[in-house]
Coordinates of N, CA, C and O in Angstrom, one line a residue:
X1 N -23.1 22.7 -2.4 CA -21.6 22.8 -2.6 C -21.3 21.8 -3.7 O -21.6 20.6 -3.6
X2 N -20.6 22.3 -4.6 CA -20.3 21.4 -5.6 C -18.7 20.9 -5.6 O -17.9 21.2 -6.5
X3 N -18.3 20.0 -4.2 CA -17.2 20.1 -4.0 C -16.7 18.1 -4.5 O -15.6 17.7 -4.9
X4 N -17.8 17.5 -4.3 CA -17.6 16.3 -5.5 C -17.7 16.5 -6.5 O -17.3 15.6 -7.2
X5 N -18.2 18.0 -7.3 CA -17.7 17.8 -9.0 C -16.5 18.4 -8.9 O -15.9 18.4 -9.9
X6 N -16.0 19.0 -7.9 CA -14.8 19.8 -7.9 C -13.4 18.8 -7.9 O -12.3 19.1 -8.4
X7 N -13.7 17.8 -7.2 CA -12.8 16.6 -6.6 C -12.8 16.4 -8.0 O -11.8 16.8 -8.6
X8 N -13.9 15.7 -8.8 CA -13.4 14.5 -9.8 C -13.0 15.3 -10.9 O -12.1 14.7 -11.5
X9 N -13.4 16.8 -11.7 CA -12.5 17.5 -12.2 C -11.3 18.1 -11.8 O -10.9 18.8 -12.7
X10 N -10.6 18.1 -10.9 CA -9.3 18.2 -10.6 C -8.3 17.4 -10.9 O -7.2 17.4 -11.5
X11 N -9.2 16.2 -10.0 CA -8.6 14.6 -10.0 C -8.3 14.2 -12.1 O -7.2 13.9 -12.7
X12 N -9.6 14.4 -12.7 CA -8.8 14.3 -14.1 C -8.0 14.8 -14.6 O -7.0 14.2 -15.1
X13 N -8.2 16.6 -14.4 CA -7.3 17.6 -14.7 C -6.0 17.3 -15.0 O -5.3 17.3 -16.0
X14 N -5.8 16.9 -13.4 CA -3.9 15.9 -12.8 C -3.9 15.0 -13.8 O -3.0 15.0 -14.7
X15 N -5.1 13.8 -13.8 CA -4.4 12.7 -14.6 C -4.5 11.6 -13.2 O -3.7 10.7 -13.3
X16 N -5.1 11.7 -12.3 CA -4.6 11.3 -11.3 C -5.7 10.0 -10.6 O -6.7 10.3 -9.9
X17 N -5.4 8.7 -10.8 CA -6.4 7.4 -10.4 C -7.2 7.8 -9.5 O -6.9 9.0 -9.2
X18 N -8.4 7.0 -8.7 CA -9.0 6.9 -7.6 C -8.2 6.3 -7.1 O -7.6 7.0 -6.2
X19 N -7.7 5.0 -7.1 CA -6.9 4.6 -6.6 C -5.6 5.0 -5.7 O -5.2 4.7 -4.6
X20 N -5.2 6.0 -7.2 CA -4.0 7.0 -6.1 C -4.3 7.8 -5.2 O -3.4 8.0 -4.5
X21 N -5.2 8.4 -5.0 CA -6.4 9.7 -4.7 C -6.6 9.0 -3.0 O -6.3 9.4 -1.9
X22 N -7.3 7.5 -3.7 CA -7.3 6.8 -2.0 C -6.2 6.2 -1.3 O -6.0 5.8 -0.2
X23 N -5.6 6.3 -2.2 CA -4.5 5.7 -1.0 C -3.5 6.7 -0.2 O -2.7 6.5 0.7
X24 N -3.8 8.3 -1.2 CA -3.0 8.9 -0.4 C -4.1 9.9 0.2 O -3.8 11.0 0.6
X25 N -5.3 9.4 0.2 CA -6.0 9.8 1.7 C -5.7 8.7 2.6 O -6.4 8.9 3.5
X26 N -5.3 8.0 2.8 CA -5.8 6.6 3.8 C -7.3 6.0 3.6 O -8.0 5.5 4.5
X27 N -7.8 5.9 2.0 CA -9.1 5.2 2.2 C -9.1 4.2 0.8 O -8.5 4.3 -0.2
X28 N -9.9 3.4 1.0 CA -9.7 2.4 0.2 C -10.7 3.0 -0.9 O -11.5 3.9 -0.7
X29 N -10.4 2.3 -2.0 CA -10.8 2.6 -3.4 C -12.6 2.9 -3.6 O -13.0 4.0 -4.1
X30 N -13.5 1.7 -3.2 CA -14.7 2.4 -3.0 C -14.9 3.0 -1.8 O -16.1 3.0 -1.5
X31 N -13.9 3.7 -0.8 CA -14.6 4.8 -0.5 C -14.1 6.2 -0.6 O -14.5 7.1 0.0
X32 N -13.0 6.1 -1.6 CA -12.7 7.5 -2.1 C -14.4 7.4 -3.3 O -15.1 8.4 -3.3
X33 N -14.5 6.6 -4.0 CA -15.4 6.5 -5.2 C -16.6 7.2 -4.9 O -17.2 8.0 -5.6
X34 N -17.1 6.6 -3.3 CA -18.4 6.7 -3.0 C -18.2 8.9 -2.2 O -19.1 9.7 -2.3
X35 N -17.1 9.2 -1.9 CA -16.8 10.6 -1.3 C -17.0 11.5 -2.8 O -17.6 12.6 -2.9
X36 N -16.3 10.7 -4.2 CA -16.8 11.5 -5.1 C -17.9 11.8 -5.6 O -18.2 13.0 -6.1
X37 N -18.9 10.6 -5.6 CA -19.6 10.6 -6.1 C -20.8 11.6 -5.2 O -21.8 12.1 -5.7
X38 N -20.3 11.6 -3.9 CA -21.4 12.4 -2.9 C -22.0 11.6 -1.9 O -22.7 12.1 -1.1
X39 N -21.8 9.9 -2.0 CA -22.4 9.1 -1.1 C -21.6 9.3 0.2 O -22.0 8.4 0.9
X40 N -20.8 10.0 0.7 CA -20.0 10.1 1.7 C -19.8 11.5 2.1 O -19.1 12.2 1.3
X41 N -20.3 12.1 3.3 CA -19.8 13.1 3.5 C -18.5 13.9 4.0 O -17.9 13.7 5.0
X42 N -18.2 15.1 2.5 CA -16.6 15.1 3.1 C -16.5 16.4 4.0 O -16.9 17.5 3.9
X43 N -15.7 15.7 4.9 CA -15.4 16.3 6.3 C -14.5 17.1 5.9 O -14.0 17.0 4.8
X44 N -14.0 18.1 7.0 CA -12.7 19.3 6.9 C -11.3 18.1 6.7 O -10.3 18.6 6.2
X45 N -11.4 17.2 7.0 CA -10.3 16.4 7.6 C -10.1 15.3 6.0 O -9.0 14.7 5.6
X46 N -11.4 15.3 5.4 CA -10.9 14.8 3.9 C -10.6 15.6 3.1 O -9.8 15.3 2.1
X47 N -11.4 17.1 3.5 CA -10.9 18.3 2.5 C -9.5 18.3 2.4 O -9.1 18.0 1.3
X48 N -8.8 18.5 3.2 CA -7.3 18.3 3.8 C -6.9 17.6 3.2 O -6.3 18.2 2.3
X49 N -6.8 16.1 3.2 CA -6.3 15.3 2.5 C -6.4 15.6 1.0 O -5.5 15.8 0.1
X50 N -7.7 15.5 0.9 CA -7.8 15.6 -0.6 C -7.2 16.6 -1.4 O -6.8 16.2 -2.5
X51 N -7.1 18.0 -1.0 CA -6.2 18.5 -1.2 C -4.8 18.5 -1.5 O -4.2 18.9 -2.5
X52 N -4.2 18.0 -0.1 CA -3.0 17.5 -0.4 C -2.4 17.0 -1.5 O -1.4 17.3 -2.2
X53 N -3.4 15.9 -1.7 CA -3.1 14.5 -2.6 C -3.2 15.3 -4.0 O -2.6 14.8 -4.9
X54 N -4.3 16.8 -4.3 CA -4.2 16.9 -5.6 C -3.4 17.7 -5.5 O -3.9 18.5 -6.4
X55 N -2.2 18.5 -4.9 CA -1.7 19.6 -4.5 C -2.2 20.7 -5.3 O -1.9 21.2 -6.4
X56 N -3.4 21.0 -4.2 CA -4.6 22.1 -4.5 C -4.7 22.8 -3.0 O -4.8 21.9 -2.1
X57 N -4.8 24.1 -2.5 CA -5.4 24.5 -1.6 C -6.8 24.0 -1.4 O -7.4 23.5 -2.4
X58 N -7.3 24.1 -0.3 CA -8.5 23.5 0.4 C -9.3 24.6 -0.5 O -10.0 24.2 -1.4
X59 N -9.2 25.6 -0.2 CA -10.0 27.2 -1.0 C -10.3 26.2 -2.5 O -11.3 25.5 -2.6
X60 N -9.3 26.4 -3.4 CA -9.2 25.5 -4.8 C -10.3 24.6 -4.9 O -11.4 24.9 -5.5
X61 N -10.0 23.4 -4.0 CA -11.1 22.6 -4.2 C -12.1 22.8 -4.0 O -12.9 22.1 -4.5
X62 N -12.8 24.1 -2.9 CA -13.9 24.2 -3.1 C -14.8 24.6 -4.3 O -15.8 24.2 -4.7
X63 N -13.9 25.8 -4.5 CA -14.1 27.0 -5.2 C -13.7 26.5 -6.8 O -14.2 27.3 -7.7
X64 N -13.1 25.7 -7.2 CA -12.7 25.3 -8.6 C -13.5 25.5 -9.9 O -14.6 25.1 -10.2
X65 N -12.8 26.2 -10.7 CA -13.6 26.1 -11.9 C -12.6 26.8 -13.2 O -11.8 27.8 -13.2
X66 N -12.9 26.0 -14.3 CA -12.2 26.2 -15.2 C -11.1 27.4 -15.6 O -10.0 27.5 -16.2
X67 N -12.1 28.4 -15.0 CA -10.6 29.8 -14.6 C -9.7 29.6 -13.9 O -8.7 30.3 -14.0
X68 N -9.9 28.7 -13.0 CA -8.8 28.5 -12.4 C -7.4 28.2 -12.7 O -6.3 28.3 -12.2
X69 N -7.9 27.7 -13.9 CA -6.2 27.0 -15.1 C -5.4 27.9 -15.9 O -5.5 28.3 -17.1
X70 N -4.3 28.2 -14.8 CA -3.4 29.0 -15.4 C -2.4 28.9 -16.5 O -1.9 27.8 -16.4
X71 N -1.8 29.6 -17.5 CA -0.6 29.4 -17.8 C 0.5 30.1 -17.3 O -0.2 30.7 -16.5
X72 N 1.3 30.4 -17.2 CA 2.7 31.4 -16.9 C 3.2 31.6 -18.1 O 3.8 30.7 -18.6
X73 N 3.1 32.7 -18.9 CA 3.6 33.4 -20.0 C 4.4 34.6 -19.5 O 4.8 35.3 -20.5
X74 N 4.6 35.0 -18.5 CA 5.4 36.0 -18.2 C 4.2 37.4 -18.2 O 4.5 38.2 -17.4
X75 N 3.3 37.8 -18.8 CA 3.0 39.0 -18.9 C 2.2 39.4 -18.2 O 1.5 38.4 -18.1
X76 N 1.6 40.4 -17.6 CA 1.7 41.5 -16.5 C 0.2 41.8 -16.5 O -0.3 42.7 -17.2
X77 N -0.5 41.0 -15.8 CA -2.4 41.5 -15.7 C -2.7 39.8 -16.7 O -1.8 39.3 -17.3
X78 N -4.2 39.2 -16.6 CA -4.4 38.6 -16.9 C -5.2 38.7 -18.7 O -5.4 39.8 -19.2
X79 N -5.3 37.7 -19.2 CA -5.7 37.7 -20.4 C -6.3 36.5 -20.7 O -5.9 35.6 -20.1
X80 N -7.3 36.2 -21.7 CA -8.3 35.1 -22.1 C -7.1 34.9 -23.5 O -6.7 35.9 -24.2
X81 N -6.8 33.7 -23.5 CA -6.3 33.0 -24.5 C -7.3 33.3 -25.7 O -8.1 34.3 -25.7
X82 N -7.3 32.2 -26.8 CA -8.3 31.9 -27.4 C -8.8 30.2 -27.2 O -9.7 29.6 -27.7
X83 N -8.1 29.9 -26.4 CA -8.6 28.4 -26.3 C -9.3 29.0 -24.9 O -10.0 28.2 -24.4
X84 N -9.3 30.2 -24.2 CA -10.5 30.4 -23.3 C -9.6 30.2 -21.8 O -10.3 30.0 -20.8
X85 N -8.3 30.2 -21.7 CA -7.8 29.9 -20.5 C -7.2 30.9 -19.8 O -6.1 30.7 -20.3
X86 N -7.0 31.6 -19.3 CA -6.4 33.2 -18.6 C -4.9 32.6 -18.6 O -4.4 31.7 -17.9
X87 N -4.4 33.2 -19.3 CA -3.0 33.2 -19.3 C -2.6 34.4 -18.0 O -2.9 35.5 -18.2
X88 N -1.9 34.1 -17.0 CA -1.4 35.2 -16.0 C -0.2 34.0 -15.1 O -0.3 32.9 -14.5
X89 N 1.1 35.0 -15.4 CA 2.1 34.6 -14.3 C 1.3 34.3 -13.0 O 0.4 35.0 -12.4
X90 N 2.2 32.7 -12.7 CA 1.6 32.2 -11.2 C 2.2 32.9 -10.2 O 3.3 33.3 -10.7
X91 N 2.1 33.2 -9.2 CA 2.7 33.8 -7.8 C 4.1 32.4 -7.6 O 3.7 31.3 -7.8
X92 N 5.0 32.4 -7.3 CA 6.1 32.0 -6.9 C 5.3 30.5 -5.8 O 5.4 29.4 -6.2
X93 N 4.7 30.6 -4.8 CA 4.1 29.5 -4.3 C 3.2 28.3 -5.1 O 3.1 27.1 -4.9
X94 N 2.5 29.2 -6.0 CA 1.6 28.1 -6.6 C 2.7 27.7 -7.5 O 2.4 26.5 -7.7
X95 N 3.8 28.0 -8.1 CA 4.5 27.2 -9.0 C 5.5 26.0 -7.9 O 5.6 24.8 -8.1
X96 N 5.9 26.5 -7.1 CA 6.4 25.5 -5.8 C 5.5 24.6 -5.9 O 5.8 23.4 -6.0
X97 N 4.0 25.0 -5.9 CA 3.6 23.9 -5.2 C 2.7 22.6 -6.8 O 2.1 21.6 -6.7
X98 N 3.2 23.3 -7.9 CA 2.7 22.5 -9.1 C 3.9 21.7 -9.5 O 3.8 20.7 -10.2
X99 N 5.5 22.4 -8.9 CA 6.9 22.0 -9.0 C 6.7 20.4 -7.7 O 7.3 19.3 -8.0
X100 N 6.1 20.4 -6.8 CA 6.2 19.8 -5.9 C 4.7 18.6 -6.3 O 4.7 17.5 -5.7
X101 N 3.8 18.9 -7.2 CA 3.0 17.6 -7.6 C 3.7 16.7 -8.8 O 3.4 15.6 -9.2
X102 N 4.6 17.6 -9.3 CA 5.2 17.4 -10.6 C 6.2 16.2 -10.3 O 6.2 15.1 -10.8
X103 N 7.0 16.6 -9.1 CA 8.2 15.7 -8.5 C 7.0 14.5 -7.9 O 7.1 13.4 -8.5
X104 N 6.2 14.5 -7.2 CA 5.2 13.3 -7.0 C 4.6 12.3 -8.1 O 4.4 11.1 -8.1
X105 N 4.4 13.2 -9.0 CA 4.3 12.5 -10.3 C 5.3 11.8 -10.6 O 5.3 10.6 -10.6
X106 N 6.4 12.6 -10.9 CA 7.7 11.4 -11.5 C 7.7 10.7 -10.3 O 7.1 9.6 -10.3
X107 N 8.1 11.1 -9.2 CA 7.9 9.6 -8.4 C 6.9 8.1 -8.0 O 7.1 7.1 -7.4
X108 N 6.1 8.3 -8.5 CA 4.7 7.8 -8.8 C 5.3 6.7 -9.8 O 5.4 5.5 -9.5
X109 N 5.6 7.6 -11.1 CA 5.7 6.7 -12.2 C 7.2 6.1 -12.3 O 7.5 5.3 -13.2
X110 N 7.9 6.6 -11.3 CA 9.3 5.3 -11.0 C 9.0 4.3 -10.1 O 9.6 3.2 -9.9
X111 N 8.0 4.8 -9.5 CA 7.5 3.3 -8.7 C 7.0 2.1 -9.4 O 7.3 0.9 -9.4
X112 N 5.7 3.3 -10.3 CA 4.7 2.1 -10.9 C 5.4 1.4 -11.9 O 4.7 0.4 -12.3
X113 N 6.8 1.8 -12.7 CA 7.7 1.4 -13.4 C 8.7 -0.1 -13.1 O 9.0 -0.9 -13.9
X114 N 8.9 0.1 -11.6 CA 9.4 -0.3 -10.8 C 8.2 -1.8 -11.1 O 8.4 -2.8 -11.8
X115 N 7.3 -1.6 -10.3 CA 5.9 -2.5 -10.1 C 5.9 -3.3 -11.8 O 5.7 -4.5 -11.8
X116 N 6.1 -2.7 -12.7 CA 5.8 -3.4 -13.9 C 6.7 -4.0 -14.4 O 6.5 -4.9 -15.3
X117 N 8.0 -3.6 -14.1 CA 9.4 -4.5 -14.5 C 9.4 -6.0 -13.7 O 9.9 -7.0 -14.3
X118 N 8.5 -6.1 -11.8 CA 8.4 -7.2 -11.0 C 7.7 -7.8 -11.7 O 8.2 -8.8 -12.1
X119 N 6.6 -7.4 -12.3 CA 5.2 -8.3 -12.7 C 5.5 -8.8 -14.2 O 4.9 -9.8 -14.5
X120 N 6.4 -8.3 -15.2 CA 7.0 -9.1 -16.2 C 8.0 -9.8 -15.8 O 8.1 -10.8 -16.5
X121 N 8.9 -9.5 -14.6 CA 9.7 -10.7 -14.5 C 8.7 -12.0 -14.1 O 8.6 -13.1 -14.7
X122 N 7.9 -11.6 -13.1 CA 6.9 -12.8 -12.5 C 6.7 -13.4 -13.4 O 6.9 -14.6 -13.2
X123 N 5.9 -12.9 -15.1 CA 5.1 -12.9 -16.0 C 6.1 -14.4 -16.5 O 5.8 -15.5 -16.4
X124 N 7.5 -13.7 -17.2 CA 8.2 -14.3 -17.9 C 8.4 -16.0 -17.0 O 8.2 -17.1 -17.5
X125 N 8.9 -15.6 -15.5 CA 8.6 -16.8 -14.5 C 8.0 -17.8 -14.6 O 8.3 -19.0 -14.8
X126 N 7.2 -17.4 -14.6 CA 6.0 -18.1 -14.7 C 5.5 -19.3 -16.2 O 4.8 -20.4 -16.3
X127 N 6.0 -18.6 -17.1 CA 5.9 -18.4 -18.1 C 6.7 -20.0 -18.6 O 6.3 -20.9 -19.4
X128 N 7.8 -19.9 -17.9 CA 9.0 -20.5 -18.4 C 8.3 -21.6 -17.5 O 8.1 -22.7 -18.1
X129 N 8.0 -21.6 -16.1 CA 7.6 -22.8 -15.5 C 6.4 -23.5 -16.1 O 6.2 -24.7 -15.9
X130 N 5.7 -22.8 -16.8 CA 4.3 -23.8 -17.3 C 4.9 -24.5 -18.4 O 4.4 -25.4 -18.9
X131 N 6.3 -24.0 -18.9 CA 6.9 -24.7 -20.4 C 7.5 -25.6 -19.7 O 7.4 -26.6 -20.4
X132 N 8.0 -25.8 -18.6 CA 8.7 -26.6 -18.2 C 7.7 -28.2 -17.5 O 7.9 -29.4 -17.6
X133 N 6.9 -27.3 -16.9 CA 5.6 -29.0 -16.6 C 5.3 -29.7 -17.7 O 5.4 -30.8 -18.1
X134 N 4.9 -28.0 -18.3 CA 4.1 -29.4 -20.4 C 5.1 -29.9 -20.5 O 4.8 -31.0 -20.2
X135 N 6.5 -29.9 -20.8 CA 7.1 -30.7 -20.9 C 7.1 -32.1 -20.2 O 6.8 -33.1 -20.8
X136 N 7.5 -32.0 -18.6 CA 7.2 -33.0 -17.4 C 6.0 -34.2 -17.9 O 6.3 -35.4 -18.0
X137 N 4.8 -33.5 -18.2 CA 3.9 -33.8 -18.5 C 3.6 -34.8 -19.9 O 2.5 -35.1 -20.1

């Protein structure tokens, strides 16, 4: 089963860290790393998760592969682009549910937004206190 190459091309596909991957299984960073790589056997209960986290059916992740990548152009039966990708309207759920990683994503990046505006204030903080000892000093 090639369900660890299926994980870490998805996981790119998205755009999506290890990091974030483990934390929205419940596992810490080297042991989402070691589940991709195959050092870890994934159970129904990570499939699940992992899933979730890439909002992919459990089927998807097993079964994944570059046909899988749709576009929505509106037209009626499937077709091979020329960049080689099947262009075919998604069914109403799979766009819910690419609508619903999409809103995860912006949420993601108003957090991590959030996280980088603290860590330049800290930065600037900090900053101004070491100007203030050399001075002292």
């Amino acid at each position: 089963m090639q369900i660890k190459q299926n994980l870490r091309d998805i996981r790119a596909f998205k755009d999506i860290r290890q990091k974030v991957m483990a934390f929205e299984m419940g596992l810490s960073q080297n042991s989402y790393s070691r589940l991709e790589r195959g050092k870890t056997k994934m159970t129904d209960e990570k499939k699940e998760k992992a899933a979730a986290a890439l909002g992919v059916s459990v089927e998807m992740l097993e079964h994944f592969h570059e046909k899988h990548i749709f576009i929505s152009n509106g037209q009626q039966g499937g077709t091979m682009s020329q960049a080689g990708i099947i262009q075919n309207p998604l069914p109403e759920d799979s766009l819910e549910g690419f609508r619903a990683a999409i809103q995860n994503q912006q949420e993601e990046i108003k957090h991590l937004r959030a996280d980088l505006a603290l860590f330049r204030e800290e930065n600037r903080r900090l900053r101004e206190e070491a100007s203030q000892m050399a001075k002292l000093a």
